[in-house]
């Protein structure tokens, strides 16, 4: 019997709700929160059982290490352990040596923290977490020991023990209880990236607008950076993680070819549409059409190779190199990151100055809880210092800390006095920890949730006895607010980089490296291309909303291709035999190099175009081998130079 139509929507509504993306996110958040709670309770039990005095460090570690993906939790735990041990060792070595000079000791500790922040900003991968931990572990251990240096070794050992217990609990629970692997996430992202790339290649051939294509290419560049970040966790995810990382490197290199070939084909089609058959000089359009056919075939082959590597990624065999063509097996350089030493140094110096000034004020005023405040300042300056505009993160963390202080006081004054055993303690902590874990699984609330979960156990006096100390709790709360507020002021003044300046600096770095490539000063072309695409991935979000965003990205791709063509022509010039070709080639190289050294806008000049035509005529009439390839390079160079004129 057929069900009447009006009842169908009513019957299908529950099914739609159960399969909705929002509910899936909620389910994942609840599962993540439950696993975090179980890990926190396990770590807390072990810590109290063996008599450690700071179990709130265990809870904080569990929630700092825990990630939705089990492999990411394991890798983050390892990096946290390495950073904690490194920071503890550095603190134990530094504090006794400068114990008699508190201000000098503060300067030395601040210098170490600045160095750790500098290295973290240069790394730009999940491994940077180890450097950050080495920095703010020193802040948490070292500054409280400035006035009582004899306790530094005990504090350091206790922290390493507490952190180790928290890491072990988190990795065990997330790895064994309904683990969420990194591999499926990587497979989904690869499928999405390849599908998007194939789609915009089809759109390009169908005559899609330049704005859409520029945005798509910048999106793929950002997606490649995300894949590189995920690949750091793959070796911790399964036994086949190493092979998957190698395949991802090969896939990344081939996707770079897709990006560059697609942008070249796009520009060729645009110029051929703008200058149809019948122009005065038909030689250039003819060369452009011939090169276009070759580039389109190469682009199709690159797409096919990417799909082939995707199949190998799913299989994840250790002998994957034997199952792909030689050019894919041998080319696996992977992602090359942009590292800005100047920006990293600026942020590190800003953190150093802010911490030293805070220490000087603390020592001068002899504030009893100043060590706590300075520890918060140092932790914030290092932990949030990798962001260009850290004030927003600090504000959200401060909001969470404020809530954490209130919750901590409620636990200290109302809940803890009535507890008598561990089961009651676990049940009392469960509601707050469950709520924090749920918000940690939602990116917009991560900083606030961390502020709550790192603050309330400390304010509540969570320990072996859970004895309430209202005076100590209030003093700790005041120190926390003062430290966070001071960190906010320090970071806003010394560590914040204006978005316009950041965008301009990235563009300047890109232009300088394009000039270096054209001048023949780049040794590894593959690494250069990967680094440039990484910079474009960083630049694209900073151009969002800018009226010339699409044009800027398009011309930068054109400049990259043009500089590569000049560099390749420079090498080929050594094989030219006849005198006329060598003279024309030398003049072209000189003018092309000078062109890329000029400031923007790089409008092509008549002498450079004249040199191109003279070189084309000389090569066409000569008998040197590889003439077709040289002509294709000259045609591509002219096309990319004229991209600024459109």
Coordinates of N, CA, C and O in Angstrom, one line a residue, residues 272-391:
X272 N 44.8 34.1 -26.4 CA 44.4 33.7 -27.8 C 42.9 34.2 -28.0 O 42.6 34.5 -29.2
X273 N 42.1 34.2 -27.0 CA 40.8 34.8 -27.2 C 40.8 36.3 -27.4 O 40.0 36.8 -28.2
X274 N 41.7 36.9 -26.7 CA 41.8 38.4 -26.8 C 42.5 38.8 -28.1 O 42.2 39.9 -28.6
X275 N 43.3 38.0 -28.7 CA 44.0 38.3 -30.0 C 43.8 37.2 -31.0 O 44.6 36.3 -31.1
X276 N 42.7 37.1 -31.6 CA 42.3 36.1 -32.5 C 43.2 36.1 -33.8 O 44.0 37.0 -34.0
X277 N 43.0 35.1 -34.6 CA 43.7 35.0 -35.9 C 43.5 36.2 -36.7 O 42.4 36.8 -36.8
X278 N 44.6 36.7 -37.4 CA 44.4 37.8 -38.3 C 45.2 39.0 -37.8 O 45.1 40.1 -38.4
X279 N 45.9 38.9 -36.6 CA 46.8 40.0 -36.1 C 48.0 40.2 -37.0 O 48.3 39.3 -37.9
X280 N 48.6 41.3 -36.9 CA 49.7 41.7 -37.8 C 50.9 40.7 -37.7 O 51.4 40.3 -38.7
X281 N 51.3 40.3 -36.5 CA 52.4 39.3 -36.4 C 51.8 38.0 -36.0 O 51.4 37.8 -34.8
X282 N 51.6 37.1 -36.9 CA 51.0 35.8 -36.6 C 51.9 34.8 -36.1 O 51.5 33.7 -35.7
X283 N 53.2 35.1 -36.0 CA 54.2 34.1 -35.5 C 54.0 33.8 -34.1 O 54.0 32.6 -33.7
X284 N 53.8 34.8 -33.2 CA 53.6 34.5 -31.8 C 52.3 33.7 -31.5 O 52.4 32.8 -30.8
X285 N 51.2 34.1 -32.1 CA 50.0 33.3 -31.8 C 50.2 31.8 -32.3 O 49.7 30.9 -31.6
X286 N 50.9 31.6 -33.4 CA 51.1 30.3 -33.9 C 52.0 29.5 -32.9 O 51.7 28.3 -32.6
X287 N 53.0 30.1 -32.4 CA 53.9 29.5 -31.4 C 53.1 29.2 -30.1 O 53.2 28.1 -29.5
X288 N 52.2 30.1 -29.7 CA 51.4 30.0 -28.5 C 50.4 28.8 -28.6 O 50.2 28.0 -27.7
X289 N 49.8 28.7 -29.8 CA 48.9 27.5 -30.0 C 49.6 26.2 -30.0 O 49.1 25.2 -29.4
X290 N 50.8 26.2 -30.6 CA 51.6 24.9 -30.6 C 52.0 24.5 -29.2 O 51.9 23.4 -28.8
X291 N 52.4 25.5 -28.4 CA 52.8 25.3 -27.0 C 51.6 24.9 -26.2 O 51.7 24.1 -25.2
X292 N 50.4 25.5 -26.5 CA 49.2 25.2 -25.7 C 48.8 23.8 -25.9 O 48.4 23.1 -24.9
X293 N 48.9 23.2 -27.0 CA 48.6 21.8 -27.2 C 49.4 20.9 -26.4 O 49.0 20.0 -25.7
X294 N 50.7 21.2 -26.3 CA 51.7 20.5 -25.5 C 51.3 20.6 -24.0 O 51.3 19.6 -23.3
X295 N 51.1 21.8 -23.6 CA 50.8 22.1 -22.2 C 49.5 21.4 -21.7 O 49.3 20.9 -20.6
X296 N 48.5 21.4 -22.6 CA 47.2 20.7 -22.3 C 47.4 19.2 -22.1 O 46.8 18.6 -21.2
X297 N 48.2 18.6 -23.0 CA 48.5 17.2 -22.9 C 49.3 16.9 -21.6 O 49.0 15.9 -20.9
X298 N 50.2 17.8 -21.2 CA 51.0 17.6 -20.0 C 50.1 17.8 -18.8 O 50.2 17.1 -17.8
X299 N 49.1 18.7 -18.8 CA 48.2 18.9 -17.7 C 47.3 17.6 -17.5 O 47.1 17.2 -16.4
X300 N 46.8 17.1 -18.6 CA 46.0 15.8 -18.5 C 46.8 14.7 -17.9 O 46.3 13.9 -17.1
X301 N 48.1 14.6 -18.3 CA 48.9 13.6 -17.8 C 49.2 13.8 -16.3 O 49.2 12.8 -15.5
X302 N 49.3 15.0 -15.9 CA 49.5 15.3 -14.5 C 48.3 15.0 -13.6 O 48.4 14.4 -12.5
X303 N 47.1 15.3 -14.2 CA 45.9 14.8 -13.5 C 45.8 13.3 -13.3 O 45.4 12.8 -12.3
X304 N 46.2 12.6 -14.4 CA 46.2 11.2 -14.4 C 47.2 10.6 -13.3 O 46.9 9.7 -12.6
X305 N 48.3 11.2 -13.3 CA 49.3 10.8 -12.3 C 48.8 11.0 -10.9 O 49.1 10.2 -10.0
X306 N 48.2 12.1 -10.6 CA 47.6 12.4 -9.3 C 46.6 11.3 -8.9 O 46.6 10.9 -7.7
X307 N 45.8 10.9 -9.8 CA 44.8 9.9 -9.5 C 45.5 8.5 -9.2 O 45.1 7.7 -8.4
X308 N 46.6 8.3 -10.0 CA 47.4 7.1 -9.8 C 48.0 7.1 -8.4 O 48.0 6.0 -7.7
X309 N 48.5 8.2 -7.9 CA 49.1 8.3 -6.6 C 48.0 8.2 -5.5 O 48.3 7.7 -4.4
X310 N 46.8 8.7 -5.8 CA 45.8 8.5 -4.9 C 45.4 7.1 -4.6 O 45.2 6.6 -3.5
X311 N 45.4 6.3 -5.7 CA 45.2 4.8 -5.5 C 46.3 4.2 -4.6 O 46.0 3.4 -3.8
X312 N 47.6 4.6 -4.8 CA 48.6 4.1 -4.0 C 48.5 4.5 -2.6 O 48.9 3.8 -1.7
X313 N 48.0 5.7 -2.4 CA 47.8 6.2 -1.0 C 46.8 5.4 -0.3 O 47.0 5.1 0.9
X314 N 45.7 4.9 -0.9 CA 44.8 4.1 -0.3 C 45.4 2.7 0.0 O 45.1 2.1 1.1
X315 N 46.2 2.2 -0.9 CA 46.8 0.9 -0.7 C 47.9 0.9 0.4 O 48.1 0.0 1.2
X316 N 48.7 2.0 0.3 CA 49.7 2.3 1.3 C 50.7 1.1 1.4 O 51.1 0.7 2.5
X317 N 51.2 0.6 0.3 CA 52.1 -0.5 0.3 C 53.6 0.1 0.4 O 53.9 1.1 -0.2
X318 N 54.4 -0.6 1.2 CA 55.8 -0.1 1.3 C 56.5 0.0 0.0 O 57.5 0.8 -0.2
X319 N 56.2 -0.9 -1.0 CA 56.8 -1.0 -2.3 C 56.1 -0.2 -3.3 O 56.1 -0.5 -4.5
X320 N 55.4 0.9 -2.9 CA 54.6 1.7 -3.9 C 55.4 2.2 -5.0 O 54.9 2.4 -6.1
X321 N 56.7 2.5 -4.8 CA 57.5 3.0 -5.9 C 57.6 2.1 -7.1 O 57.8 2.5 -8.2
X322 N 57.5 0.8 -6.9 CA 57.5 -0.2 -8.0 C 56.2 -0.2 -8.8 O 56.2 -0.8 -9.9
X323 N 55.2 0.4 -8.2 CA 53.9 0.3 -8.9 C 53.5 1.6 -9.6 O 52.3 1.7 -10.1
X324 N 54.4 2.6 -9.7 CA 54.1 3.8 -10.4 C 55.2 4.1 -11.4 O 56.3 3.5 -11.3
X325 N 55.0 4.9 -12.3 CA 56.0 5.3 -13.3 C 57.3 5.8 -12.6 O 57.2 6.4 -11.5
X326 N 58.4 5.7 -13.3 CA 59.7 6.1 -12.7 C 59.7 7.6 -12.3 O 60.2 8.0 -11.3
X327 N 59.1 8.5 -13.1 CA 59.1 9.9 -12.9 C 58.3 10.3 -11.6 O 58.6 11.3 -11.0
X328 N 57.4 9.4 -11.2 CA 56.7 9.7 -9.9 C 57.4 9.1 -8.7 O 57.4 9.7 -7.7
X329 N 58.1 8.0 -8.9 CA 58.8 7.3 -7.8 C 60.0 8.1 -7.5 O 60.4 8.2 -6.3
X330 N 60.6 8.7 -8.4 CA 61.9 9.4 -8.2 C 61.7 10.9 -7.7 O 62.6 11.5 -7.1
X331 N 60.5 11.4 -7.9 CA 60.2 12.8 -7.6 C 59.3 12.9 -6.4 O 58.1 12.8 -6.5
X332 N 59.9 13.0 -5.2 CA 59.1 13.1 -4.0 C 59.8 14.0 -3.0 O 60.2 13.6 -1.9
X333 N 59.9 15.3 -3.4 CA 60.6 16.3 -2.5 C 59.7 16.7 -1.4 O 60.1 17.0 -0.3
X334 N 58.4 16.9 -1.7 CA 57.4 17.3 -0.7 C 57.3 18.8 -0.5 O 57.9 19.5 -1.3
X335 N 56.6 19.2 0.5 CA 56.3 20.6 0.8 C 57.5 21.3 1.3 O 58.2 20.8 2.3
X336 N 57.9 22.4 0.7 CA 58.9 23.3 1.2 C 58.3 24.5 1.8 O 57.6 25.3 1.1
X337 N 58.5 24.8 3.1 CA 57.8 25.9 3.8 C 58.5 27.2 3.7 O 59.8 27.2 3.6
X338 N 57.8 28.3 3.6 CA 58.3 29.6 3.7 C 58.7 29.9 5.2 O 57.9 29.7 6.1
X339 N 59.9 30.4 5.4 CA 60.3 30.7 6.7 C 60.8 32.2 6.7 O 61.8 32.5 6.0
X340 N 60.2 33.0 7.5 CA 60.5 34.4 7.6 C 61.3 34.7 8.8 O 60.7 34.8 9.9
X341 N 62.6 34.7 8.7 CA 63.4 34.9 9.9 C 63.2 36.3 10.5 O 63.3 36.4 11.8
X342 N 62.9 37.3 9.7 CA 62.7 38.6 10.3 C 61.5 38.7 11.1 O 61.5 39.2 12.2
X343 N 60.4 38.1 10.7 CA 59.2 38.2 11.5 C 59.3 37.3 12.7 O 58.9 37.7 13.8
X344 N 60.0 36.2 12.6 CA 60.2 35.3 13.8 C 61.1 36.0 14.8 O 60.8 35.9 16.0
X345 N 62.1 36.7 14.3 CA 63.0 37.4 15.3 C 62.2 38.6 15.9 O 62.4 38.8 17.1
X346 N 61.4 39.2 15.2 CA 60.6 40.4 15.7 C 59.7 39.9 16.8 O 59.6 40.5 17.9
X347 N 59.0 38.8 16.6 CA 58.1 38.2 17.6 C 58.9 37.8 18.8 O 58.4 38.0 20.0
X348 N 60.0 37.1 18.6 CA 60.8 36.6 19.7 C 61.4 37.8 20.6 O 61.4 37.7 21.8
X349 N 61.8 38.8 19.9 CA 62.3 40.0 20.6 C 61.2 40.7 21.4 O 61.4 41.2 22.5
X350 N 60.0 40.7 20.8 CA 58.8 41.3 21.5 C 58.5 40.5 22.7 O 58.2 41.1 23.8
X351 N 58.5 39.2 22.6 CA 58.2 38.4 23.8 C 59.3 38.6 24.9 O 59.0 38.7 26.1
X352 N 60.6 38.7 24.4 CA 61.7 38.9 25.4 C 61.6 40.2 26.1 O 61.7 40.2 27.4
X353 N 61.3 41.3 25.4 CA 61.2 42.6 26.0 C 60.0 42.6 27.0 O 60.1 43.1 28.1
X354 N 58.8 42.1 26.6 CA 57.7 42.1 27.4 C 57.9 41.3 28.7 O 57.5 41.7 29.8
X355 N 58.5 40.1 28.6 CA 58.8 39.3 29.8 C 59.8 40.0 30.7 O 59.6 40.0 32.0
X356 N 60.8 40.5 30.2 CA 61.9 41.2 31.0 C 61.3 42.4 31.7 O 61.5 42.6 32.9
X357 N 60.5 43.2 31.1 CA 59.9 44.4 31.7 C 58.9 43.9 32.9 O 58.9 44.5 33.9
X358 N 58.2 42.9 32.6 CA 57.3 42.3 33.7 C 58.1 41.8 34.9 O 57.7 42.0 36.0
X359 N 59.2 41.1 34.6 CA 60.0 40.6 35.7 C 60.6 41.8 36.5 O 60.7 41.7 37.7
X360 N 61.1 42.8 35.8 CA 61.7 44.0 36.5 C 60.6 44.6 37.4 O 61.0 45.0 38.6
X361 N 59.4 44.8 36.9 CA 58.3 45.4 37.7 C 58.0 44.5 38.9 O 57.8 44.9 40.1
X362 N 58.0 43.2 38.7 CA 57.7 42.2 39.8 C 58.8 42.3 40.9 O 58.5 42.3 42.1
X363 N 60.1 42.2 40.5 CA 61.2 42.2 41.4 C 61.2 43.6 42.2 O 61.5 43.6 43.4
X364 N 60.9 44.7 41.5 CA 61.0 46.0 42.1 C 59.9 46.1 43.1 O 60.1 46.8 44.2
X365 N 58.7 45.6 42.9 CA 57.6 45.7 43.8 C 57.5 44.7 44.9 O 56.8 44.8 45.9
X366 N 58.3 43.6 44.7 CA 58.3 42.5 45.6 C 57.0 41.9 45.9 O 56.6 41.5 47.0
X367 N 56.1 41.8 44.8 CA 54.8 41.3 45.0 C 54.9 39.8 45.2 O 55.5 39.0 44.5
X368 N 54.2 39.3 46.2 CA 54.3 37.9 46.7 C 53.8 36.9 45.6 O 54.4 35.8 45.4
X369 N 52.8 37.3 44.9 CA 52.3 36.5 43.8 C 52.7 36.9 42.4 O 52.1 36.5 41.4
X370 N 53.8 37.7 42.4 CA 54.3 38.2 41.1 C 54.8 37.1 40.2 O 54.7 37.1 39.0
X371 N 55.4 36.0 40.9 CA 55.9 34.9 40.1 C 54.8 34.2 39.3 O 55.0 33.9 38.1
X372 N 53.6 34.1 39.9 CA 52.5 33.5 39.1 C 52.1 34.4 38.0 O 51.8 33.9 36.8
X373 N 52.0 35.7 38.2 CA 51.6 36.6 37.1 C 52.7 36.6 36.0 O 52.3 36.5 34.8
X374 N 53.9 36.6 36.3 CA 55.0 36.6 35.3 C 55.0 35.2 34.6 O 55.2 35.2 33.4
X375 N 54.7 34.2 35.3 CA 54.6 32.9 34.6 C 53.4 32.9 33.5 O 53.6 32.3 32.4
X376 N 52.3 33.5 33.9 CA 51.2 33.6 32.9 C 51.6 34.5 31.7 O 51.3 34.2 30.6
X377 N 52.3 35.6 32.0 CA 52.8 36.5 30.9 C 53.7 35.7 30.0 O 53.6 35.8 28.8
X378 N 54.7 35.0 30.6 CA 55.6 34.3 29.7 C 55.0 33.2 28.9 O 55.2 33.0 27.7
X379 N 54.0 32.5 29.6 CA 53.3 31.4 28.9 C 52.5 32.0 27.7 O 52.5 31.4 26.6
X380 N 51.8 33.1 27.9 CA 51.0 33.7 26.9 C 51.8 34.2 25.7 O 51.5 34.0 24.6
X381 N 52.9 34.9 26.1 CA 53.8 35.5 25.0 C 54.4 34.4 24.1 O 54.6 34.6 22.9
X382 N 54.7 33.2 24.7 CA 55.2 32.1 23.9 C 54.1 31.4 23.2 O 54.2 31.1 22.0
X383 N 53.1 31.0 23.9 CA 52.1 30.1 23.4 C 51.3 30.8 22.2 O 51.0 30.1 21.2
X384 N 51.0 32.1 22.4 CA 50.2 32.8 21.4 C 51.1 33.6 20.5 O 50.6 34.3 19.6
X385 N 52.4 33.6 20.7 CA 53.3 34.5 19.9 C 53.4 34.1 18.5 O 53.9 34.9 17.7
X386 N 53.0 32.9 18.1 CA 53.2 32.5 16.7 C 52.1 33.1 15.8 O 52.2 33.1 14.6
X387 N 51.0 33.7 16.4 CA 50.0 34.3 15.6 C 50.4 35.7 15.3 O 51.1 36.4 16.0
X388 N 50.0 36.2 14.1 CA 50.3 37.6 13.7 C 49.6 38.6 14.6 O 50.1 39.6 14.9
X389 N 48.3 38.3 14.9 CA 47.5 39.2 15.8 C 47.0 38.4 16.9 O 45.9 37.9 16.9
X390 N 47.9 38.2 18.0 CA 47.5 37.3 19.1 C 46.5 37.8 20.0 O 46.0 37.1 20.9
X391 N 46.2 39.1 20.0 CA 45.3 39.7 21.0 C 43.9 39.0 21.0 O 43.4 38.8 22.1

